[in-house]
Amino acid sequence: MERQMAEKSFSAFQMAQTQFDQIADRLNLDAATKELLRWPLREYQFMIPVRMDDGGFRVFRGFRVQHNDARGPSKGGIRFHPQETIDTVRALAMWMTWKCAVVDIPLGGAKGGVICDPHNLSPREQEGICRGWIRQIAKNIGPVADVPAPDVMTNAQHMLWMLDEFEVITGGKYPGLITGKPVGMGGSLGRTEATGYGVVYHMREALKALKLQVEKTRVSVQGFGNVAFYAIDLYTRMGGKVVCVSSWDQNDQASYAFRKPQGINLEELQRITDRFGGIDKGKASEIGYEVLPGHAWLEQDVDILIPAALENQITGQTVLKIHPNVKLVVEGANGPTTPEADAVLKERGVFVVPDFLANAGGVTCSYFEQVQSNMNFYWEKEEVLRRVDEKMTSAFHSVHELAKKNKLYMRDAAYVIAINRVAQACKDRGWV
Ligand code: NAD
């Protein structure tokens, strides 16, 4: 059985800082800039009391971390997770800064979270958490300061409750406060697809660089949520074959991999998947999928791996189980690969499209949502996705060009571009 959470010793923030330190040294950043960028500018931790359906109260812990806003208002999702920690939120906030910078959108980085498990909360209780989160942080966020969005286990409904609470408090209409809103209520068409499609836009460009044809490739995916689903959707329409996906089983508290060597069928799997992206293993077996232990997703004989579930999945140990035929890893999830595992992938010559580049389609579309909300004028879906594709493609090539020119690993090249841009913005503003 697979444990969902990372080993206790794993610290996502330490990993984010390690990645930053390595590049900061390479760039010879001065001590003050380094100190400024390796920590969040601001962080908020607060309690959220909520009246539960049984009439009693429960108190939840909430977070918002603003890592850096030198390039524009900070931006980042809010995660609802039972094992959420300030450490993870800090790491994700820092990655948001680099993500916005590497795709060159005028935003900084932030992240938020609440320690809770929506599996065990009614919609009314979840609404209480959303409104409580906003009441605690309304003064410190806003359309021109810090713009939240959905992330793991939060969705458009949560965003709308949050926006509504903010508008009740402030007495105005501020659709640009938050992104990932429902379409028709300030949301952007294409947001649901943007992250997964963005992963595939990067994959398409990487395959060209590797001189591989999409139709001849096979993929294994970790996760079957929003990112994984739309990545699989576009990739299979482009002619590729997904032979394995995996998901978390809430009843068993374990993950499982679902294999079909002739290629999975997205629609049939979707019909047996719950709203959290958990595939029903009994039904999957009935319709001809092999049900394997969760870790099997990365042991498959495929060309491409897409981790699209959680951080800390390709580790010093698990990396050794990756099949020698794997040529490309496109990181849909944030922080799926530890620095230890990264060293092994680098050594083996695996082409890695790093998380903050690969999954930046989401924040790019969120940025377009902000722009549309602030104009109160909404674009067609094709226009949104075309613009996301353009941004992803051009960011991919900037990073790849630098990687080729300076013989850098893709992750390092992406970091060099992102950190340089943010350091320059801090300098230009006279901060350091
Ligand atoms: P989601 O909640 O929709 O789906 C998560 C999926 O992962 C589910 O299918 C779940 O069953 C599965 N999962 C959880 N634990 C697992 C495990 N141990 N093994 C296998 N599967 C497991 O989340 P999402 O929005 O698809 O996000 C996935 C990842 O992508 C996260 O790291 C998130 O931070 C990142 N991300 C998401 C977006 C976005 O726009 N949704 C943008 C950028 C990055």
JSON list of N, CA, C and O and ligand atoms in Angstrom, two decimals, residues 4 79 99 151-153 191 195 222-227 246-248 255 276-278 308-310 313 332-334 359, ligand 1:
[
{"chain": "A", "resi": 4, "resn": "GLN", "atom": "N", "xyz": [-0.11, 8.21, 1.35]},
{"chain": "A", "resi": 4, "resn": "GLN", "atom": "CA", "xyz": [-0.31, 9.43, 0.58]},
{"chain": "A", "resi": 4, "resn": "GLN", "atom": "C", "xyz": [0.70, 10.50, 0.95]},
{"chain": "A", "resi": 4, "resn": "GLN", "atom": "O", "xyz": [1.23, 11.20, 0.11]},
{"chain": "A", "resi": 79, "resn": "ARG", "atom": "N", "xyz": [-5.21, 25.63, -0.87]},
{"chain": "A", "resi": 79, "resn": "ARG", "atom": "CA", "xyz": [-5.42, 24.19, -0.82]},
{"chain": "A", "resi": 79, "resn": "ARG", "atom": "C", "xyz": [-6.14, 23.81, 0.47]},
{"chain": "A", "resi": 79, "resn": "ARG", "atom": "O", "xyz": [-5.84, 24.36, 1.53]},
{"chain": "A", "resi": 99, "resn": "LYS", "atom": "N", "xyz": [7.28, 30.67, -10.98]},
{"chain": "A", "resi": 99, "resn": "LYS", "atom": "CA", "xyz": [6.39, 30.28, -12.08]},
{"chain": "A", "resi": 99, "resn": "LYS", "atom": "C", "xyz": [5.92, 31.51, -12.87]},
{"chain": "A", "resi": 99, "resn": "LYS", "atom": "O", "xyz": [5.99, 31.54, -14.09]},
{"chain": "A", "resi": 151, "resn": "ASP", "atom": "N", "xyz": [-6.97, 25.35, -5.75]},
{"chain": "A", "resi": 151, "resn": "ASP", "atom": "CA", "xyz": [-5.86, 24.39, -5.87]},
{"chain": "A", "resi": 151, "resn": "ASP", "atom": "C", "xyz": [-6.41, 23.05, -5.38]},
{"chain": "A", "resi": 151, "resn": "ASP", "atom": "O", "xyz": [-7.62, 22.84, -5.44]},
{"chain": "A", "resi": 152, "resn": "VAL", "atom": "N", "xyz": [-5.53, 22.22, -4.81]},
{"chain": "A", "resi": 152, "resn": "VAL", "atom": "CA", "xyz": [-5.96, 20.88, -4.42]},
{"chain": "A", "resi": 152, "resn": "VAL", "atom": "C", "xyz": [-7.19, 20.94, -3.49]},
{"chain": "A", "resi": 152, "resn": "VAL", "atom": "O", "xyz": [-7.17, 21.65, -2.47]},
{"chain": "A", "resi": 153, "resn": "MET", "atom": "N", "xyz": [-8.23, 20.23, -3.88]},
{"chain": "A", "resi": 153, "resn": "MET", "atom": "CA", "xyz": [-9.49, 20.10, -3.14]},
{"chain": "A", "resi": 153, "resn": "MET", "atom": "C", "xyz": [-10.27, 21.40, -2.92]},
{"chain": "A", "resi": 153, "resn": "MET", "atom": "O", "xyz": [-11.11, 21.48, -2.04]},
{"chain": "A", "resi": 191, "resn": "ARG", "atom": "N", "xyz": [-10.27, 27.93, -18.14]},
{"chain": "A", "resi": 191, "resn": "ARG", "atom": "CA", "xyz": [-9.48, 27.78, -16.90]},
{"chain": "A", "resi": 191, "resn": "ARG", "atom": "C", "xyz": [-9.40, 26.32, -16.47]},
{"chain": "A", "resi": 191, "resn": "ARG", "atom": "O", "xyz": [-8.36, 25.85, -16.00]},
{"chain": "A", "resi": 195, "resn": "THR", "atom": "N", "xyz": [-4.37, 24.14, -17.09]},
{"chain": "A", "resi": 195, "resn": "THR", "atom": "CA", "xyz": [-3.15, 23.55, -16.53]},
{"chain": "A", "resi": 195, "resn": "THR", "atom": "C", "xyz": [-2.79, 22.26, -17.27]},
{"chain": "A", "resi": 195, "resn": "THR", "atom": "O", "xyz": [-1.65, 22.08, -17.70]},
{"chain": "A", "resi": 222, "resn": "GLN", "atom": "N", "xyz": [0.58, 10.00, -12.86]},
{"chain": "A", "resi": 222, "resn": "GLN", "atom": "CA", "xyz": [0.19, 9.89, -11.45]},
{"chain": "A", "resi": 222, "resn": "GLN", "atom": "C", "xyz": [-0.89, 10.91, -11.17]},
{"chain": "A", "resi": 222, "resn": "GLN", "atom": "O", "xyz": [-0.68, 12.11, -11.37]},
{"chain": "A", "resi": 223, "resn": "GLY", "atom": "N", "xyz": [-2.05, 10.44, -10.70]},
{"chain": "A", "resi": 223, "resn": "GLY", "atom": "CA", "xyz": [-3.18, 11.32, -10.41]},
{"chain": "A", "resi": 223, "resn": "GLY", "atom": "C", "xyz": [-4.23, 11.20, -11.49]},
{"chain": "A", "resi": 223, "resn": "GLY", "atom": "O", "xyz": [-3.95, 10.77, -12.62]},
{"chain": "A", "resi": 224, "resn": "PHE", "atom": "N", "xyz": [-5.46, 11.55, -11.11]},
{"chain": "A", "resi": 224, "resn": "PHE", "atom": "CA", "xyz": [-6.55, 11.56, -12.09]},
{"chain": "A", "resi": 224, "resn": "PHE", "atom": "C", "xyz": [-7.50, 12.71, -11.74]},
{"chain": "A", "resi": 224, "resn": "PHE", "atom": "O", "xyz": [-8.71, 12.59, -11.79]},
{"chain": "A", "resi": 225, "resn": "GLY", "atom": "N", "xyz": [-6.90, 13.83, -11.35]},
{"chain": "A", "resi": 225, "resn": "GLY", "atom": "CA", "xyz": [-7.69, 15.00, -11.00]},
{"chain": "A", "resi": 225, "resn": "GLY", "atom": "C", "xyz": [-7.71, 15.98, -12.17]},
{"chain": "A", "resi": 225, "resn": "GLY", "atom": "O", "xyz": [-7.56, 15.59, -13.33]},
{"chain": "A", "resi": 226, "resn": "ASN", "atom": "N", "xyz": [-7.87, 17.25, -11.86]},
{"chain": "A", "resi": 226, "resn": "ASN", "atom": "CA", "xyz": [-8.02, 18.27, -12.90]},
{"chain": "A", "resi": 226, "resn": "ASN", "atom": "C", "xyz": [-6.84, 18.29, -13.87]},
{"chain": "A", "resi": 226, "resn": "ASN", "atom": "O", "xyz": [-7.04, 18.27, -15.09]},
{"chain": "A", "resi": 227, "resn": "VAL", "atom": "N", "xyz": [-5.63, 18.34, -13.35]},
{"chain": "A", "resi": 227, "resn": "VAL", "atom": "CA", "xyz": [-4.45, 18.48, -14.21]},
{"chain": "A", "resi": 227, "resn": "VAL", "atom": "C", "xyz": [-4.28, 17.23, -15.07]},
{"chain": "A", "resi": 227, "resn": "VAL", "atom": "O", "xyz": [-4.14, 17.30, -16.30]},
{"chain": "A", "resi": 246, "resn": "SER", "atom": "N", "xyz": [-3.03, 6.77, -11.97]},
{"chain": "A", "resi": 246, "resn": "SER", "atom": "CA", "xyz": [-3.16, 6.33, -10.58]},
{"chain": "A", "resi": 246, "resn": "SER", "atom": "C", "xyz": [-4.00, 7.34, -9.83]},
{"chain": "A", "resi": 246, "resn": "SER", "atom": "O", "xyz": [-4.17, 8.48, -10.28]},
{"chain": "A", "resi": 247, "resn": "SER", "atom": "N", "xyz": [-4.54, 6.91, -8.69]},
{"chain": "A", "resi": 247, "resn": "SER", "atom": "CA", "xyz": [-5.31, 7.86, -7.88]},
{"chain": "A", "resi": 247, "resn": "SER", "atom": "C", "xyz": [-5.35, 7.40, -6.44]},
{"chain": "A", "resi": 247, "resn": "SER", "atom": "O", "xyz": [-4.93, 6.29, -6.11]},
{"chain": "A", "resi": 248, "resn": "TRP", "atom": "N", "xyz": [-5.85, 8.27, -5.59]},
{"chain": "A", "resi": 248, "resn": "TRP", "atom": "CA", "xyz": [-5.92, 8.02, -4.16]},
{"chain": "A", "resi": 248, "resn": "TRP", "atom": "C", "xyz": [-7.26, 7.41, -3.82]},
{"chain": "A", "resi": 248, "resn": "TRP", "atom": "O", "xyz": [-8.29, 7.88, -4.27]},
{"chain": "A", "resi": 255, "resn": "SER", "atom": "N", "xyz": [-3.00, 4.51, -2.44]},
{"chain": "A", "resi": 255, "resn": "SER", "atom": "CA", "xyz": [-3.16, 4.84, -3.86]},
{"chain": "A", "resi": 255, "resn": "SER", "atom": "C", "xyz": [-3.06, 3.57, -4.69]},
{"chain": "A", "resi": 255, "resn": "SER", "atom": "O", "xyz": [-2.46, 2.58, -4.26]},
{"chain": "A", "resi": 276, "resn": "PHE", "atom": "N", "xyz": [-13.28, 13.93, -6.25]},
{"chain": "A", "resi": 276, "resn": "PHE", "atom": "CA", "xyz": [-11.92, 14.25, -5.81]},
{"chain": "A", "resi": 276, "resn": "PHE", "atom": "C", "xyz": [-10.87, 13.59, -6.70]},
{"chain": "A", "resi": 276, "resn": "PHE", "atom": "O", "xyz": [-9.68, 13.62, -6.40]},
{"chain": "A", "resi": 277, "resn": "GLY", "atom": "N", "xyz": [-11.31, 12.96, -7.78]},
{"chain": "A", "resi": 277, "resn": "GLY", "atom": "CA", "xyz": [-10.34, 12.31, -8.67]},
{"chain": "A", "resi": 277, "resn": "GLY", "atom": "C", "xyz": [-9.94, 10.92, -8.22]},
{"chain": "A", "resi": 277, "resn": "GLY", "atom": "O", "xyz": [-8.91, 10.40, -8.63]},
{"chain": "A", "resi": 278, "resn": "GLY", "atom": "N", "xyz": [-10.76, 10.29, -7.37]},
{"chain": "A", "resi": 278, "resn": "GLY", "atom": "CA", "xyz": [-10.48, 8.92, -6.92]},
{"chain": "A", "resi": 278, "resn": "GLY", "atom": "C", "xyz": [-11.22, 7.93, -7.83]},
{"chain": "A", "resi": 278, "resn": "GLY", "atom": "O", "xyz": [-12.44, 8.01, -7.99]},
{"chain": "A", "resi": 308, "resn": "ALA", "atom": "N", "xyz": [1.16, 14.08, -11.66]},
{"chain": "A", "resi": 308, "resn": "ALA", "atom": "CA", "xyz": [0.15, 15.14, -11.58]},
{"chain": "A", "resi": 308, "resn": "ALA", "atom": "C", "xyz": [-0.71, 14.94, -10.34]},
{"chain": "A", "resi": 308, "resn": "ALA", "atom": "O", "xyz": [-1.94, 15.07, -10.39]},
{"chain": "A", "resi": 309, "resn": "ALA", "atom": "N", "xyz": [-0.06, 14.59, -9.21]},
{"chain": "A", "resi": 309, "resn": "ALA", "atom": "CA", "xyz": [-0.83, 14.39, -7.98]},
{"chain": "A", "resi": 309, "resn": "ALA", "atom": "C", "xyz": [-0.31, 15.27, -6.85]},
{"chain": "A", "resi": 309, "resn": "ALA", "atom": "O", "xyz": [-0.94, 16.26, -6.49]},
{"chain": "A", "resi": 310, "resn": "LEU", "atom": "N", "xyz": [0.86, 14.93, -6.33]},
{"chain": "A", "resi": 310, "resn": "LEU", "atom": "CA", "xyz": [1.36, 15.57, -5.12]},
{"chain": "A", "resi": 310, "resn": "LEU", "atom": "C", "xyz": [2.85, 15.84, -5.21]},
{"chain": "A", "resi": 310, "resn": "LEU", "atom": "O", "xyz": [3.53, 15.31, -6.09]},
{"chain": "A", "resi": 313, "resn": "GLN", "atom": "N", "xyz": [7.10, 12.80, -4.84]},
{"chain": "A", "resi": 313, "resn": "GLN", "atom": "CA", "xyz": [6.73, 11.48, -5.33]},
{"chain": "A", "resi": 313, "resn": "GLN", "atom": "C", "xyz": [7.89, 10.77, -6.02]},
{"chain": "A", "resi": 313, "resn": "GLN", "atom": "O", "xyz": [8.03, 9.56, -5.91]},
{"chain": "A", "resi": 332, "resn": "GLY", "atom": "N", "xyz": [3.43, 17.87, -13.92]},
{"chain": "A", "resi": 332, "resn": "GLY", "atom": "CA", "xyz": [2.15, 18.57, -13.74]},
{"chain": "A", "resi": 332, "resn": "GLY", "atom": "C", "xyz": [1.97, 19.03, -12.31]},
{"chain": "A", "resi": 332, "resn": "GLY", "atom": "O", "xyz": [1.50, 20.14, -12.05]},
{"chain": "A", "resi": 333, "resn": "ALA", "atom": "N", "xyz": [2.36, 18.20, -11.35]},
{"chain": "A", "resi": 333, "resn": "ALA", "atom": "CA", "xyz": [2.25, 18.55, -9.93]},
{"chain": "A", "resi": 333, "resn": "ALA", "atom": "C", "xyz": [3.33, 19.55, -9.55]},
{"chain": "A", "resi": 333, "resn": "ALA", "atom": "O", "xyz": [4.31, 19.73, -10.28]},
{"chain": "A", "resi": 334, "resn": "ASN", "atom": "N", "xyz": [3.16, 20.17, -8.41]},
{"chain": "A", "resi": 334, "resn": "ASN", "atom": "CA", "xyz": [4.20, 21.04, -7.86]},
{"chain": "A", "resi": 334, "resn": "ASN", "atom": "C", "xyz": [5.13, 20.20, -6.99]},
{"chain": "A", "resi": 334, "resn": "ASN", "atom": "O", "xyz": [4.67, 19.46, -6.12]},
{"chain": "A", "resi": 359, "resn": "ASN", "atom": "N", "xyz": [3.51, 23.40, -15.36]},
{"chain": "A", "resi": 359, "resn": "ASN", "atom": "CA", "xyz": [2.11, 23.58, -14.94]},
{"chain": "A", "resi": 359, "resn": "ASN", "atom": "C", "xyz": [1.69, 25.05, -14.88]},
{"chain": "A", "resi": 359, "resn": "ASN", "atom": "O", "xyz": [0.65, 25.39, -14.30]},
{"chain": "B", "resi": 1, "resn": "NAD", "atom": "P1", "xyz": [-6.98, 17.32, -7.84]},
{"chain": "B", "resi": 1, "resn": "NAD", "atom": "O1", "xyz": [-7.35, 17.39, -6.40]},
{"chain": "B", "resi": 1, "resn": "NAD", "atom": "O2", "xyz": [-8.00, 17.64, -8.88]},
{"chain": "B", "resi": 1, "resn": "NAD", "atom": "O3", "xyz": [-6.44, 15.85, -8.19]},
{"chain": "B", "resi": 1, "resn": "NAD", "atom": "C1", "xyz": [-5.43, 15.22, -7.46]},
{"chain": "B", "resi": 1, "resn": "NAD", "atom": "C2", "xyz": [-5.36, 13.79, -7.96]},
{"chain": "B", "resi": 1, "resn": "NAD", "atom": "O4", "xyz": [-4.25, 13.13, -7.35]},
{"chain": "B", "resi": 1, "resn": "NAD", "atom": "C3", "xyz": [-6.59, 12.94, -7.63]},
{"chain": "B", "resi": 1, "resn": "NAD", "atom": "O5", "xyz": [-6.89, 12.10, -8.71]},
{"chain": "B", "resi": 1, "resn": "NAD", "atom": "C4", "xyz": [-6.11, 12.10, -6.43]},
{"chain": "B", "resi": 1, "resn": "NAD", "atom": "O6", "xyz": [-6.82, 10.86, -6.33]},
{"chain": "B", "resi": 1, "resn": "NAD", "atom": "C5", "xyz": [-4.68, 11.89, -6.82]},
{"chain": "B", "resi": 1, "resn": "NAD", "atom": "N1", "xyz": [-3.78, 11.50, -5.74]},
{"chain": "B", "resi": 1, "resn": "NAD", "atom": "C6", "xyz": [-3.68, 12.03, -4.50]},
{"chain": "B", "resi": 1, "resn": "NAD", "atom": "N2", "xyz": [-2.73, 11.39, -3.81]},
{"chain": "B", "resi": 1, "resn": "NAD", "atom": "C7", "xyz": [-2.22, 10.45, -4.62]},
{"chain": "B", "resi": 1, "resn": "NAD", "atom": "C8", "xyz": [-1.22, 9.47, -4.51]},
{"chain": "B", "resi": 1, "resn": "NAD", "atom": "N3", "xyz": [-0.52, 9.32, -3.38]},
{"chain": "B", "resi": 1, "resn": "NAD", "atom": "N4", "xyz": [-0.97, 8.65, -5.56]},
{"chain": "B", "resi": 1, "resn": "NAD", "atom": "C9", "xyz": [-1.67, 8.78, -6.71]},
{"chain": "B", "resi": 1, "resn": "NAD", "atom": "N5", "xyz": [-2.63, 9.68, -6.88]},
{"chain": "B", "resi": 1, "resn": "NAD", "atom": "C10", "xyz": [-2.90, 10.51, -5.86]},
{"chain": "B", "resi": 1, "resn": "NAD", "atom": "O7", "xyz": [-5.69, 18.23, -7.99]},
{"chain": "B", "resi": 1, "resn": "NAD", "atom": "P2", "xyz": [-5.12, 18.95, -9.30]},
{"chain": "B", "resi": 1, "resn": "NAD", "atom": "O8", "xyz": [-5.74, 20.28, -9.40]},
{"chain": "B", "resi": 1, "resn": "NAD", "atom": "O9", "xyz": [-5.18, 18.03, -10.45]},
{"chain": "B", "resi": 1, "resn": "NAD", "atom": "O10", "xyz": [-3.60, 19.18, -8.87]},
{"chain": "B", "resi": 1, "resn": "NAD", "atom": "C11", "xyz": [-2.62, 18.14, -8.95]},
{"chain": "B", "resi": 1, "resn": "NAD", "atom": "C12", "xyz": [-1.24, 18.74, -8.76]},
{"chain": "B", "resi": 1, "resn": "NAD", "atom": "O11", "xyz": [-1.04, 19.78, -9.72]},
{"chain": "B", "resi": 1, "resn": "NAD", "atom": "C13", "xyz": [-0.97, 19.41, -7.40]},
{"chain": "B", "resi": 1, "resn": "NAD", "atom": "O12", "xyz": [0.40, 19.25, -7.09]},
{"chain": "B", "resi": 1, "resn": "NAD", "atom": "C14", "xyz": [-1.27, 20.86, -7.67]},
{"chain": "B", "resi": 1, "resn": "NAD", "atom": "O13", "xyz": [-0.61, 21.71, -6.76]},
{"chain": "B", "resi": 1, "resn": "NAD", "atom": "C15", "xyz": [-0.70, 20.99, -9.06]},
{"chain": "B", "resi": 1, "resn": "NAD", "atom": "N6", "xyz": [-1.23, 22.11, -9.83]},
{"chain": "B", "resi": 1, "resn": "NAD", "atom": "C16", "xyz": [-2.56, 22.25, -10.10]},
{"chain": "B", "resi": 1, "resn": "NAD", "atom": "C17", "xyz": [-2.99, 23.32, -10.87]},
{"chain": "B", "resi": 1, "resn": "NAD", "atom": "C18", "xyz": [-4.43, 23.48, -11.25]},
{"chain": "B", "resi": 1, "resn": "NAD", "atom": "O14", "xyz": [-4.73, 24.41, -12.01]},
{"chain": "B", "resi": 1, "resn": "NAD", "atom": "N7", "xyz": [-5.32, 22.59, -10.85]},
{"chain": "B", "resi": 1, "resn": "NAD", "atom": "C19", "xyz": [-2.09, 24.28, -11.34]},
{"chain": "B", "resi": 1, "resn": "NAD", "atom": "C20", "xyz": [-0.73, 24.11, -11.07]},
{"chain": "B", "resi": 1, "resn": "NAD", "atom": "C21", "xyz": [-0.32, 23.03, -10.32]}
]
